[in-house]
Amino acid sequence: MRKMRIGVIGIGNMGSAHALSLFKNEIAGAELTALCDAIPERLQWAKETFDESVQIFDHTEAFFASSSFDGIIIATPHYDHPELAIRAFELGLHVLCEKPAGVYTKQVRQMNEAAKASGKVFSMMYNQRTNPLYLKLKEMIDAGELGEIRRTNWIITNWFRPQSYYDSGTWRATWAGEGGGVLINQDPHQLDLWQWTTSMMPKRVRAACYFGKYRNIEVEDDVTAFVEYENGATGVFVTTTGEAPGTNRFEICGDLGKIVIEDGKLTFWRLHMSAPEFNRSFTGKFGQPEHTVIEIPIEGKESAHNGIIQNWVDAVIEGVPLLAPGEEGINGLMLSNAMLLSAWTDNWVDLPIDEDLFYEQLQARINESQSKKLISHETR
Amino acid sequence: MRKMRIGVIGIGNMGSAHALSLFKNEIAGAELTALCDAIPERLQWAKETFDESVQIFDHTEAFFASSSFDGIIIATPHYDHPELAIRAFELGLHVLCEKPAGVYTKQVRQMNEAAKASGKVFSMMYNQRTNPLYLKLKEMIDAGELGEIRRTNWIITNWFRPQSYYDSGTWRATWAGEGGGVLINQDPHQLDLWQWTTSMMPKRVRAACYFGKYRNIEVEDDVTAFVEYENGATGVFVTTTGEAPGTNRFEICGDLGKIVIEDGKLTFWRLHMSAPEFNRSFTGKFGQPEHTVIEIPIEGKESAHNGIIQNWVDAVIEGVPLLAPGEEGINGLMLSNAMLLSAWTDNWVDLPIDEDLFYEQLQARINESQSKKLISHETR
């Protein structure tokens, strides 16, 4: 059977790693056939690294015109993701897109529609979905082990980034270059896992976002968001790039107990009787359902980026189900957009958000952005 | 030297325990000389339990008229605390008041003014201030071990209360009887410790409070509050009586690291260089200050209620400093009032709060309260 031919567009940190994985045959059934980037140093690196089996392009037009691949991996700056994906779908190509799906949901919705119309295989690089901790969490929640979910709480503050990080690219942490800060750059995985593991999207969001609080940047580097779900449950999401050493603790409470993921461990406080049932039957004054604390054994390894690429290739070749369907990329982005919009309007934001209002508000900030140069032009 | 003579007003759960401690001479330098309650069963219990050295009153007037004590412990329902304390200060008595200081800050402010005018020794029953974990935390923060505080986060959800608890008194969890729910009844200690250990009061609060969400009650049983401090720090406080087994985890982050109190342990993530200093000097792209994780040894035992009574007595007799000055009772109550007011107005609430507005809003709820009988009349 012929191998799936893959082109990688954008060979910065992530794209170059994906290209190497493919080139080294780490992905069964796939081969790297083309690369595209606009930055001379990267092109030079590519010429020195790959052989003649890989075509190298410095322009998107020529890359797409080459017809040298069946699918592409998009690893360009965020803003370009939807546009490139739409182009690919129109050409009948499969797409694996780096996170985030895009910067604003309005555009990502168009990408999803193009994907659907094309019938091609569309996946998001949500490599954390291969993390056995979150796979197990989702499996347990799906199996009803927590019962109805009542509260979620994710403190994800271990994203310390020094000023030198932000200063390493003029596009970094600018409205024009990235379209956001910690939410769009560092948190996409958590924003995805938060709703993916629980199968619950909030119905409304209220967030406090602080812009350039810890660093000399124009976007948000500190966020606390409160959410309400359809079933009455509530949730909190706290994140920042200003704290050290920070915390990564995800707590989910349900009628049947509580799960906490922290320090690479998944701990389950399992009630022997559901809290509502205990409440109905208990006649004493003080009392609560008994529980057992269990550290759930976690089996398997995180297959990470290669795992997602392999899954995408297997979906194309063998029709296996996608672990991270591309259309789901809009969910985490919706949360991040809602948080910013809530802060900008100092108000509750209902989901789905008013996508035009968000776009308008974002555009106003892009127009005033200090970014010297739009990175989105660098890869064209 | 003559012992300090103490009268206890209100001998329900807490008052009866304090009376017994005094009667059994567990408090050096103090003696129980009088009790007051209006409930026949309690008076009967008192007659059977104490001897003739303890005068028993069924009415406040007679109790105060007896002049048989130098100070009183107030353990009546919440609403009566300030009124009784003010009466006592006017009579030149020392006061130790059970938490909460009262139900609304307007009245508590009057109590504080009366205390100041009297020159008498006024303490609050903040027995959790004797908990070595929080004493150590305060000591570390006061000593600057965390540097400037940047974030606080208290998840205090291990207050599971079944419906049978709420049904055990017609006054329970009613606006007229208690003036609130989990914030006024279960959380006063945490609301006190939150600001006492950090020496920081928020400057504004935004909270979502849910009334009768988990139980058939009219007051709040689920709260998530977000706060901003003067120095730019933020905080989150999450509490409910509906969850089992719940969580009690207090995290405080500063420029020099992080402290978490959970499961009876105090853990310190100590940075080797402050985060701002690292940020200023680091020139690489990715990097963060090194840290050491230390479980801080906790010495001493929680002297609890007796510890606070002893401290109050020692303050009266020997002039030792109070661990829980009565005037500080308004701080935790201010936070709880602010959270309710924020939920009622669906808006930010600046601190100090608009006390008249809070009182007005509370009064409106009292007027519509389902409470059959005001407990405040039961002890008069």
PDB file of C-alpha atoms in Angstrom, chain A residues 13 150-151 153 155 157-158 160-166 168 172 204 206-208 210 213-215 222 224 226-228 232-236 238 240 242-249 251 253-258 260 262-263 269-271 275-276 278-279 282-289 291 346-348, chain B residues 13 150-151 153 155 157-166 168 172 204 206-208 210 213-215 222 224 226-228 232-236 238 240 242-249 251 253-258 260 262-263 269 271 275-276 278-279 282-289 291 346-348:
ATOM      1  CA  ASN A  13       9.794  24.684  16.954  1.00  0.00           C
ATOM      2  CA  ARG A 150     -20.805  19.253  40.219  1.00  0.00           C
ATOM      3  CA  ARG A 151     -17.573  21.236  40.138  1.00  0.00           C
ATOM      4  CA  ASN A 153     -11.241  23.419  39.235  1.00  0.00           C
ATOM      5  CA  ILE A 155      -5.099  25.674  38.664  1.00  0.00           C
ATOM      6  CA  THR A 157       0.012  28.253  36.775  1.00  0.00           C
ATOM      7  CA  ASN A 158       3.229  26.392  35.995  1.00  0.00           C
ATOM      8  CA  PHE A 160       6.516  30.643  34.017  1.00  0.00           C
ATOM      9  CA  ARG A 161       7.850  32.641  31.076  1.00  0.00           C
ATOM     10  CA  PRO A 162      10.564  35.275  31.566  1.00  0.00           C
ATOM     11  CA  GLN A 163      10.627  38.562  29.692  1.00  0.00           C
ATOM     12  CA  SER A 164      13.447  37.172  27.555  1.00  0.00           C
ATOM     13  CA  TYR A 165      11.015  34.589  26.186  1.00  0.00           C
ATOM     14  CA  TYR A 166       8.597  37.289  25.107  1.00  0.00           C
ATOM     15  CA  SER A 168      12.609  36.472  21.512  1.00  0.00           C
ATOM     16  CA  ARG A 172       5.198  37.101  20.576  1.00  0.00           C
ATOM     17  CA  ARG A 204     -21.492  31.057  30.591  1.00  0.00           C
ATOM     18  CA  ARG A 206     -16.959  35.335  33.838  1.00  0.00           C
ATOM     19  CA  ALA A 207     -13.260  36.038  33.812  1.00  0.00           C
ATOM     20  CA  ALA A 208     -10.736  38.525  35.088  1.00  0.00           C
ATOM     21  CA  TYR A 210      -4.800  40.995  33.346  1.00  0.00           C
ATOM     22  CA  LYS A 213       0.659  42.363  34.570  1.00  0.00           C
ATOM     23  CA  TYR A 214       3.871  40.421  35.103  1.00  0.00           C
ATOM     24  CA  ARG A 215       5.689  41.071  31.834  1.00  0.00           C
ATOM     25  CA  ASP A 222      -2.846  36.285  34.338  1.00  0.00           C
ATOM     26  CA  THR A 224      -9.003  33.661  36.636  1.00  0.00           C
ATOM     27  CA  PHE A 226     -15.415  31.209  36.642  1.00  0.00           C
ATOM     28  CA  VAL A 227     -17.867  29.127  34.620  1.00  0.00           C
ATOM     29  CA  GLU A 228     -21.365  27.755  34.983  1.00  0.00           C
ATOM     30  CA  GLY A 232     -25.781  23.761  37.484  1.00  0.00           C
ATOM     31  CA  ALA A 233     -22.185  22.711  38.055  1.00  0.00           C
ATOM     32  CA  THR A 234     -19.548  25.435  38.392  1.00  0.00           C
ATOM     33  CA  GLY A 235     -15.893  25.624  37.511  1.00  0.00           C
ATOM     34  CA  VAL A 236     -12.761  27.693  38.023  1.00  0.00           C
ATOM     35  CA  VAL A 238      -6.671  29.910  37.037  1.00  0.00           C
ATOM     36  CA  THR A 240      -0.586  32.740  34.618  1.00  0.00           C
ATOM     37  CA  GLY A 242       4.129  35.010  36.071  1.00  0.00           C
ATOM     38  CA  GLU A 243       4.383  32.477  38.863  1.00  0.00           C
ATOM     39  CA  ALA A 244       7.137  30.101  39.888  1.00  0.00           C
ATOM     40  CA  PRO A 245       7.125  27.219  40.440  1.00  0.00           C
ATOM     41  CA  GLY A 246       3.363  27.284  39.831  1.00  0.00           C
ATOM     42  CA  THR A 247       0.764  24.556  40.148  1.00  0.00           C
ATOM     43  CA  ASN A 248      -0.931  22.103  37.807  1.00  0.00           C
ATOM     44  CA  ARG A 249      -3.875  20.651  39.696  1.00  0.00           C
ATOM     45  CA  GLU A 251      -9.989  18.689  40.524  1.00  0.00           C
ATOM     46  CA  CYS A 253     -16.162  16.672  41.921  1.00  0.00           C
ATOM     47  CA  GLY A 254     -19.282  14.688  41.248  1.00  0.00           C
ATOM     48  CA  ASP A 255     -22.122  13.020  43.084  1.00  0.00           C
ATOM     49  CA  LEU A 256     -19.988   9.909  43.558  1.00  0.00           C
ATOM     50  CA  GLY A 257     -16.787  11.562  44.747  1.00  0.00           C
ATOM     51  CA  LYS A 258     -13.800  13.511  43.626  1.00  0.00           C
ATOM     52  CA  VAL A 260      -7.635  15.126  41.504  1.00  0.00           C
ATOM     53  CA  GLU A 262      -1.640  16.499  40.271  1.00  0.00           C
ATOM     54  CA  ASP A 263       2.051  15.580  40.241  1.00  0.00           C
ATOM     55  CA  TRP A 269     -12.065   9.710  46.481  1.00  0.00           C
ATOM     56  CA  ARG A 270     -14.846   7.219  45.805  1.00  0.00           C
ATOM     57  CA  LEU A 271     -18.052   7.524  47.807  1.00  0.00           C
ATOM     58  CA  ALA A 275     -24.003  12.248  47.993  1.00  0.00           C
ATOM     59  CA  PRO A 276     -27.622  12.938  46.923  1.00  0.00           C
ATOM     60  CA  PHE A 278     -26.991   9.840  51.380  1.00  0.00           C
ATOM     61  CA  ASN A 279     -28.646  13.217  51.755  1.00  0.00           C
ATOM     62  CA  PHE A 282     -29.626  10.158  56.360  1.00  0.00           C
ATOM     63  CA  THR A 283     -31.590  11.214  59.424  1.00  0.00           C
ATOM     64  CA  GLY A 284     -28.810  12.223  61.819  1.00  0.00           C
ATOM     65  CA  LYS A 285     -27.642  15.814  62.126  1.00  0.00           C
ATOM     66  CA  PHE A 286     -23.987  15.494  61.193  1.00  0.00           C
ATOM     67  CA  GLY A 287     -22.802  12.827  58.827  1.00  0.00           C
ATOM     68  CA  GLN A 288     -21.552  12.201  55.338  1.00  0.00           C
ATOM     69  CA  PRO A 289     -21.144   9.286  52.958  1.00  0.00           C
ATOM     70  CA  HIS A 291     -15.398   7.087  51.006  1.00  0.00           C
ATOM     71  CA  ASP A 346     -16.434  43.266  32.304  1.00  0.00           C
ATOM     72  CA  ASN A 347     -19.489  41.075  32.053  1.00  0.00           C
ATOM     73  CA  TRP A 348     -20.795  37.534  31.836  1.00  0.00           C
TER      74      TRP A 348
ATOM     75  CA  ASN B  13     -23.520  23.363  71.288  1.00  0.00           C
ATOM     76  CA  ARG B 150       0.627  37.312  44.262  1.00  0.00           C
ATOM     77  CA  ARG B 151      -2.223  34.838  44.570  1.00  0.00           C
ATOM     78  CA  ASN B 153      -6.646  30.142  46.566  1.00  0.00           C
ATOM     79  CA  ILE B 155     -10.940  25.446  48.228  1.00  0.00           C
ATOM     80  CA  THR B 157     -15.646  22.344  50.347  1.00  0.00           C
ATOM     81  CA  ASN B 158     -15.455  19.734  53.096  1.00  0.00           C
ATOM     82  CA  TRP B 159     -18.523  21.104  54.868  1.00  0.00           C
ATOM     83  CA  PHE B 160     -20.993  18.443  53.769  1.00  0.00           C
ATOM     84  CA  ARG B 161     -24.294  19.015  55.572  1.00  0.00           C
ATOM     85  CA  PRO B 162     -27.310  16.788  54.912  1.00  0.00           C
ATOM     86  CA  GLN B 163     -30.866  18.101  54.756  1.00  0.00           C
ATOM     87  CA  SER B 164     -31.459  16.568  58.197  1.00  0.00           C
ATOM     88  CA  TYR B 165     -28.921  18.998  59.636  1.00  0.00           C
ATOM     89  CA  TYR B 166     -30.803  21.954  58.199  1.00  0.00           C
ATOM     90  CA  SER B 168     -32.868  20.196  62.934  1.00  0.00           C
ATOM     91  CA  ARG B 172     -31.191  27.091  60.556  1.00  0.00           C
ATOM     92  CA  ARG B 204     -12.891  44.223  45.646  1.00  0.00           C
ATOM     93  CA  ARG B 206     -16.929  39.258  42.705  1.00  0.00           C
ATOM     94  CA  ALA B 207     -18.832  36.194  43.770  1.00  0.00           C
ATOM     95  CA  ALA B 208     -21.355  33.710  42.488  1.00  0.00           C
ATOM     96  CA  TYR B 210     -26.197  29.797  44.867  1.00  0.00           C
ATOM     97  CA  LYS B 213     -28.798  24.702  45.305  1.00  0.00           C
ATOM     98  CA  TYR B 214     -28.055  21.424  47.062  1.00  0.00           C
ATOM     99  CA  ARG B 215     -30.491  21.583  49.957  1.00  0.00           C
ATOM    100  CA  ASP B 222     -22.461  27.037  47.170  1.00  0.00           C
ATOM    101  CA  THR B 224     -17.209  30.833  44.353  1.00  0.00           C
ATOM    102  CA  PHE B 226     -12.862  36.023  43.153  1.00  0.00           C
ATOM    103  CA  VAL B 227     -10.987  38.856  44.835  1.00  0.00           C
ATOM    104  CA  GLU B 228      -8.455  41.506  43.912  1.00  0.00           C
ATOM    105  CA  GLY B 232      -2.545  43.519  42.278  1.00  0.00           C
ATOM    106  CA  ALA B 233      -2.682  40.022  43.721  1.00  0.00           C
ATOM    107  CA  THR B 234      -5.810  37.947  43.097  1.00  0.00           C
ATOM    108  CA  GLY B 235      -7.573  35.268  45.060  1.00  0.00           C
ATOM    109  CA  VAL B 236     -10.245  32.596  44.822  1.00  0.00           C
ATOM    110  CA  VAL B 238     -14.641  28.156  46.791  1.00  0.00           C
ATOM    111  CA  THR B 240     -20.104  24.505  49.572  1.00  0.00           C
ATOM    112  CA  GLY B 242     -23.141  20.032  49.092  1.00  0.00           C
ATOM    113  CA  GLU B 243     -20.000  18.094  48.268  1.00  0.00           C
ATOM    114  CA  ALA B 244     -18.549  14.924  49.702  1.00  0.00           C
ATOM    115  CA  PRO B 245     -15.856  14.291  50.694  1.00  0.00           C
ATOM    116  CA  GLY B 246     -14.820  17.821  49.706  1.00  0.00           C
ATOM    117  CA  THR B 247     -11.458  19.549  49.843  1.00  0.00           C
ATOM    118  CA  ASN B 248      -9.645  21.843  52.236  1.00  0.00           C
ATOM    119  CA  ARG B 249      -6.661  23.243  50.374  1.00  0.00           C
ATOM    120  CA  GLU B 251      -2.536  27.803  48.390  1.00  0.00           C
ATOM    121  CA  CYS B 253       1.870  32.146  45.969  1.00  0.00           C
ATOM    122  CA  GLY B 254       4.409  34.900  46.301  1.00  0.00           C
ATOM    123  CA  ASP B 255       7.522  36.216  44.639  1.00  0.00           C
ATOM    124  CA  LEU B 256       9.623  33.752  46.629  1.00  0.00           C
ATOM    125  CA  GLY B 257       7.548  30.632  46.064  1.00  0.00           C
ATOM    126  CA  LYS B 258       4.405  28.865  47.113  1.00  0.00           C
ATOM    127  CA  VAL B 260       0.066  24.843  50.292  1.00  0.00           C
ATOM    128  CA  GLU B 262      -3.667  20.491  52.840  1.00  0.00           C
ATOM    129  CA  ASP B 263      -4.182  17.219  54.708  1.00  0.00           C
ATOM    130  CA  TRP B 269       8.132  25.465  47.434  1.00  0.00           C
ATOM    131  CA  LEU B 271      12.607  29.651  45.211  1.00  0.00           C
ATOM    132  CA  ALA B 275      10.694  35.292  40.484  1.00  0.00           C
ATOM    133  CA  PRO B 276      10.963  39.018  39.606  1.00  0.00           C
ATOM    134  CA  PHE B 278      15.068  35.858  37.919  1.00  0.00           C
ATOM    135  CA  ASN B 279      12.898  37.531  35.317  1.00  0.00           C
ATOM    136  CA  PHE B 282      17.600  35.674  32.864  1.00  0.00           C
ATOM    137  CA  THR B 283      18.545  35.974  29.203  1.00  0.00           C
ATOM    138  CA  GLY B 284      17.604  32.520  27.872  1.00  0.00           C
ATOM    139  CA  LYS B 285      14.244  31.836  26.283  1.00  0.00           C
ATOM    140  CA  PHE B 286      12.872  29.120  28.561  1.00  0.00           C
ATOM    141  CA  GLY B 287      13.862  28.937  32.194  1.00  0.00           C
ATOM    142  CA  GLN B 288      12.646  29.525  35.701  1.00  0.00           C
ATOM    143  CA  PRO B 289      14.109  29.989  39.160  1.00  0.00           C
ATOM    144  CA  HIS B 291      13.266  25.722  43.945  1.00  0.00           C
ATOM    145  CA  ASP B 346     -24.476  40.597  40.154  1.00  0.00           C
ATOM    146  CA  ASN B 347     -21.633  43.060  40.270  1.00  0.00           C
ATOM    147  CA  TRP B 348     -18.228  43.842  41.710  1.00  0.00           C
TER     148      TRP B 348
END
